[in-house]
Amino acid sequence: AHYGHRCVEVTQTEQHAVARFEDGREVTADVILGADGISSIVRESILGKQPPRYAGYTCWRGVCPRPSSMQPGYIGEWWGAGSRIGITTLPHDRIYWWAVKNAPFEKREHNEKAYLLDLFRDWPDPMPTLLESTPGQQILRNDILDRPPQRGWSRGRIGLIGDAAHPTTPNLGQGGCMAIEDAVVIARHLSQPKPVPQALQDFEVERYPRTKSIVTDSYRFGSLAQRKSWLGVQMRNWIVRLMLYMAGDRGILKYTNHDVGPLPR
């Protein structure tokens, strides 16, 4: 493995594929799989330049000490008007928290921590405490992006997996899971006695329906959860209660109860 190398171009012939890096290094292989995220250079070589889709809200994340008022093992999500907060307890008496708010694309604050403290000052404890105890330089902010589902994940000996193929908003917690699933499925197809281009195409045929469903449902769920107007919030709350009443655990289990099939031999 070689880390810290920025890929700038991928090309191919009938016999092999070549990845070229910013420092002039070249790597030749039977197959190149782009696992280089939502801004994938490998994706550009297959599908051309396509800007990602902004979901309309931005996200702050942080890790801080667990306050004594919060029990170990707590997991929760709180919803407001155009904003949400999620809290998960971690080992060693720590808390991982995230906060989202509707905002213009690429808007930034001079002091993100001060902005957050003001934004969520009226929210119930322990959220203000969590924000206050998180070092400002350790608070991360990222706009929430994805791409509409699109076929065409491979060309010849060059293919895509993970966020390079199907980046999703994090509302269903399935982005990393889908990348792990991809790794198992692509390994199985590449281990079978068939040409590399066929293996990459078969991988897409198997994976596209599930990834399309998750990307689409996650985007819609985020749009629903981020309703801001009074009427929109009331409708959101009614719809979610109805969904929970009618579907119960099945609503979430349909995403998590998935078997990718046997591991490659």
Coordinates of C-alpha atoms in Angstrom, one line a residue:
A1 CA 0.0 0.0 0.0
H2 CA 1.1 3.5 -0.8
Y3 CA -0.5 6.5 0.9
G4 CA -0.4 10.2 0.3
H5 CA -0.4 9.9 -3.5
R6 CA -3.0 12.0 -5.4
C7 CA -4.4 10.4 -8.5
V8 CA -4.7 12.8 -11.4
E9 CA -5.6 10.5 -14.3
V10 CA -6.5 6.9 -15.2
T11 CA -6.2 5.4 -18.7
Q12 CA -6.4 1.9 -20.2
T13 CA -5.7 -0.4 -23.1
E14 CA -7.2 -3.8 -23.8
Q15 CA -4.6 -5.5 -21.7
H16 CA -4.2 -3.2 -18.6
A17 CA -5.2 0.0 -16.9
V18 CA -2.8 2.8 -15.7
A19 CA -3.2 5.2 -12.8
R20 CA -1.0 8.4 -12.9
F21 CA -0.3 10.4 -9.8
E22 CA 0.6 14.0 -9.0
D23 CA 4.2 13.2 -8.2
G24 CA 4.7 11.5 -11.6
R25 CA 4.4 8.0 -10.4
E26 CA 2.4 5.5 -12.5
V27 CA 0.9 2.2 -11.6
T28 CA -0.2 -0.5 -14.1
A29 CA -2.8 -3.1 -13.1
D30 CA -5.3 -5.6 -14.6
V31 CA -8.1 -3.5 -13.1
I32 CA -8.4 -0.1 -11.3
L33 CA -11.2 0.4 -8.8
G34 CA -11.9 4.0 -7.9
A35 CA -12.7 4.2 -4.2
D36 CA -11.7 7.9 -4.1
G37 CA -15.0 9.3 -2.7
I38 CA -17.6 11.7 -3.9
S39 CA -15.1 13.9 -5.8
S40 CA -13.6 10.8 -7.5
I41 CA -11.0 11.4 -10.2
V42 CA -11.6 7.9 -11.4
R43 CA -15.4 8.7 -11.8
E44 CA -14.5 11.7 -13.9
S45 CA -12.6 9.4 -16.3
I46 CA -15.8 7.3 -16.8
L47 CA -18.7 9.7 -16.5
G48 CA -17.1 13.1 -17.0
K49 CA -17.2 16.1 -14.6
Q50 CA -20.5 16.3 -12.7
P51 CA -20.9 18.5 -9.6
P52 CA -22.3 16.7 -6.6
R53 CA -25.8 17.6 -5.3
Y54 CA -26.1 19.8 -2.2
A55 CA -28.9 18.5 0.1
G56 CA -29.6 22.0 1.5
Y57 CA -28.2 21.6 4.9
T58 CA -24.7 21.6 6.6
C59 CA -23.4 19.5 9.4
W60 CA -21.1 20.0 12.4
R61 CA -19.5 17.0 14.2
G62 CA -17.5 16.7 17.4
V63 CA -16.4 14.4 20.2
C64 CA -16.4 15.4 23.8
P65 CA -16.4 14.0 27.4
R66 CA -19.6 12.3 28.5
P67 CA -21.4 14.5 31.0
S68 CA -22.5 12.7 34.2
S69 CA -26.1 13.4 33.4
M70 CA -26.0 11.2 30.3
Q71 CA -26.1 7.4 30.8
P72 CA -23.6 5.2 28.9
G73 CA -25.1 3.6 25.8
Y74 CA -27.4 6.5 25.1
I75 CA -28.3 7.1 21.4
G76 CA -30.7 9.8 20.4
E77 CA -31.8 12.2 17.7
W78 CA -33.6 15.4 18.3
W79 CA -35.5 17.4 15.7
G80 CA -36.3 21.1 15.4
A81 CA -37.4 23.4 12.6
G82 CA -34.8 23.1 9.9
S83 CA -32.3 21.6 12.3
R84 CA -31.4 18.3 14.0
I85 CA -29.0 16.9 16.6
G86 CA -27.7 13.4 17.0
I87 CA -25.9 12.0 20.1
T88 CA -24.1 8.7 20.5
T89 CA -22.1 7.5 23.5
L90 CA -18.6 6.1 22.8
P91 CA -16.2 4.0 24.8
H92 CA -14.0 5.6 27.5
D93 CA -16.8 8.1 28.6
R94 CA -16.9 10.0 25.4
I95 CA -19.8 11.4 23.3
Y96 CA -20.0 11.8 19.5
W97 CA -22.5 14.4 18.5
W98 CA -23.6 16.0 15.2
A99 CA -25.8 18.9 14.4
V100 CA -27.4 19.9 11.1
K101 CA -29.1 23.1 9.9
N102 CA -30.5 24.4 6.6
A103 CA -27.9 26.8 5.2
P104 CA -26.6 28.2 1.9
F105 CA -24.0 26.0 0.2
E106 CA -20.4 26.6 1.4
K107 CA -21.4 29.2 4.0
R108 CA -18.9 29.4 6.9
E109 CA -18.7 31.3 10.2
H110 CA -15.6 33.1 11.6
N111 CA -16.1 31.2 14.9
E112 CA -18.0 27.9 14.3
K113 CA -18.2 27.0 18.0
A114 CA -19.6 30.4 19.0
Y115 CA -22.1 30.2 16.2
L116 CA -23.3 26.8 17.3
L117 CA -23.6 27.8 20.9
D118 CA -25.8 30.7 19.9
L119 CA -27.8 28.6 17.4
F120 CA -28.6 25.8 19.9
R121 CA -28.6 27.9 23.2
D122 CA -32.4 27.2 23.7
W123 CA -32.1 23.4 23.1
P124 CA -32.4 21.2 26.2
D125 CA -29.4 19.9 28.0
P126 CA -27.1 18.2 27.5
M127 CA -26.6 19.7 24.0
P128 CA -25.3 23.1 25.1
T129 CA -22.9 21.3 27.5
L130 CA -21.6 19.0 24.8
L131 CA -20.9 22.0 22.5
E132 CA -19.2 23.9 25.3
S133 CA -16.9 21.0 26.2
T134 CA -15.8 20.3 22.6
P135 CA -12.6 22.2 21.6
G136 CA -13.4 24.6 18.8
Q137 CA -10.5 23.5 16.6
Q138 CA -11.9 19.9 16.8
I139 CA -15.4 20.8 15.5
L140 CA -15.7 19.7 11.9
R141 CA -18.1 21.2 9.4
N142 CA -19.2 19.7 6.1
D143 CA -22.0 20.5 3.7
I144 CA -24.1 17.4 3.1
L145 CA -23.7 16.2 -0.5
D146 CA -24.6 13.2 -2.6
R147 CA -25.2 12.3 -6.3
P148 CA -28.4 11.2 -7.9
P149 CA -28.2 7.5 -8.7
Q150 CA -26.6 6.9 -12.1
R151 CA -25.6 3.8 -14.0
G152 CA -22.3 3.4 -15.8
W153 CA -19.9 2.6 -13.0
S154 CA -17.3 1.1 -15.3
R155 CA -15.6 1.4 -18.6
G156 CA -13.4 -1.4 -19.7
R157 CA -10.9 -2.2 -16.9
I158 CA -11.8 0.8 -14.8
G159 CA -14.6 0.7 -12.2
L160 CA -16.1 2.5 -9.2
I161 CA -17.1 1.4 -5.7
G162 CA -18.3 3.1 -2.5
D163 CA -18.9 6.8 -2.6
A164 CA -17.2 7.1 -6.0
A165 CA -20.1 5.1 -7.4
H166 CA -23.1 6.0 -5.2
P167 CA -22.4 8.7 -2.5
T168 CA -25.4 9.1 -0.2
T169 CA -26.5 11.6 2.5
P170 CA -26.0 10.1 6.0
N171 CA -29.6 10.0 7.1
L172 CA -29.9 6.2 7.0
G173 CA -26.4 5.5 8.2
Q174 CA -25.6 3.3 5.3
G175 CA -22.8 5.0 3.4
G176 CA -19.9 3.1 4.9
C177 CA -22.0 -0.1 5.0
M178 CA -22.6 0.0 1.3
A179 CA -18.8 0.5 0.6
I180 CA -18.1 -2.6 2.7
E181 CA -20.8 -4.6 0.8
D182 CA -19.3 -3.4 -2.5
A183 CA -15.9 -4.7 -1.5
V184 CA -17.3 -8.2 -0.9
V185 CA -19.3 -8.3 -4.1
I186 CA -16.6 -6.9 -6.4
A187 CA -14.1 -9.4 -4.9
R188 CA -16.5 -12.2 -5.6
H189 CA -17.1 -11.2 -9.2
L190 CA -13.4 -10.5 -9.9
S191 CA -12.5 -14.0 -8.5
Q192 CA -14.7 -15.7 -11.0
P193 CA -13.4 -16.9 -14.4
K194 CA -14.7 -14.1 -16.6
P195 CA -13.1 -11.1 -18.3
V196 CA -12.5 -8.0 -16.1
P197 CA -14.9 -5.7 -18.0
Q198 CA -17.7 -8.3 -17.6
A199 CA -17.0 -8.7 -13.9
L200 CA -17.3 -4.9 -13.4
Q201 CA -20.6 -4.8 -15.3
D202 CA -22.0 -7.8 -13.3
F203 CA -21.0 -6.0 -10.1
E204 CA -23.0 -3.0 -11.1
V205 CA -26.1 -5.1 -12.1
E206 CA -26.1 -6.7 -8.7
R207 CA -25.4 -3.6 -6.6
Y208 CA -27.3 -0.8 -8.4
P209 CA -30.9 -1.6 -7.2
R210 CA -29.9 -1.5 -3.5
T211 CA -27.6 1.5 -3.7
K212 CA -30.2 3.4 -5.7
S213 CA -32.9 2.7 -3.1
I214 CA -30.7 3.9 -0.2
V215 CA -29.5 7.0 -1.9
T216 CA -33.0 8.0 -3.0
D217 CA -34.7 7.2 0.4
S218 CA -31.9 8.9 2.4
Y219 CA -32.2 12.1 0.3
R220 CA -36.0 12.1 0.7
F221 CA -35.8 11.4 4.4
G222 CA -33.4 14.3 4.9
S223 CA -35.6 16.7 3.0
L224 CA -38.5 15.6 5.2
A225 CA -36.6 15.9 8.4
Q226 CA -35.3 19.4 7.6
R227 CA -38.7 21.0 7.1
K228 CA -38.6 24.5 8.6
S229 CA -42.0 26.2 8.4
W230 CA -44.6 25.6 11.1
L231 CA -46.9 23.8 8.8
G232 CA -44.0 21.8 7.3
V233 CA -42.8 20.7 10.8
Q234 CA -46.3 19.6 11.8
M235 CA -46.7 17.6 8.6
R236 CA -43.3 16.0 9.1
N237 CA -44.0 15.0 12.7
W238 CA -47.4 13.5 11.6
I239 CA -45.8 11.6 8.7
V240 CA -43.0 10.2 10.8
R241 CA -45.4 9.1 13.6
L242 CA -47.6 7.4 11.0
M243 CA -44.5 5.7 9.4
L244 CA -43.4 4.4 12.8
Y245 CA -46.9 3.1 13.6
M246 CA -47.4 1.3 10.3
A247 CA -43.9 0.0 9.6
G248 CA -42.2 -0.1 13.1
D249 CA -38.8 -1.7 13.0
R250 CA -39.4 -2.9 9.4
G251 CA -38.8 0.6 8.2
I252 CA -35.2 0.5 9.3
L253 CA -34.6 -3.3 9.0
K254 CA -35.2 -3.2 5.3
Y255 CA -31.9 -1.3 4.9
T256 CA -29.9 -3.3 7.5
N257 CA -31.2 -6.8 6.8
H258 CA -29.3 -7.3 3.6
D259 CA -27.1 -10.3 2.7
V260 CA -24.5 -9.7 0.0
G261 CA -23.9 -13.3 -0.5
P262 CA -20.9 -15.6 0.0
L263 CA -17.4 -14.3 0.5
P264 CA -15.1 -14.9 -2.4
R265 CA -12.9 -18.0 -2.1

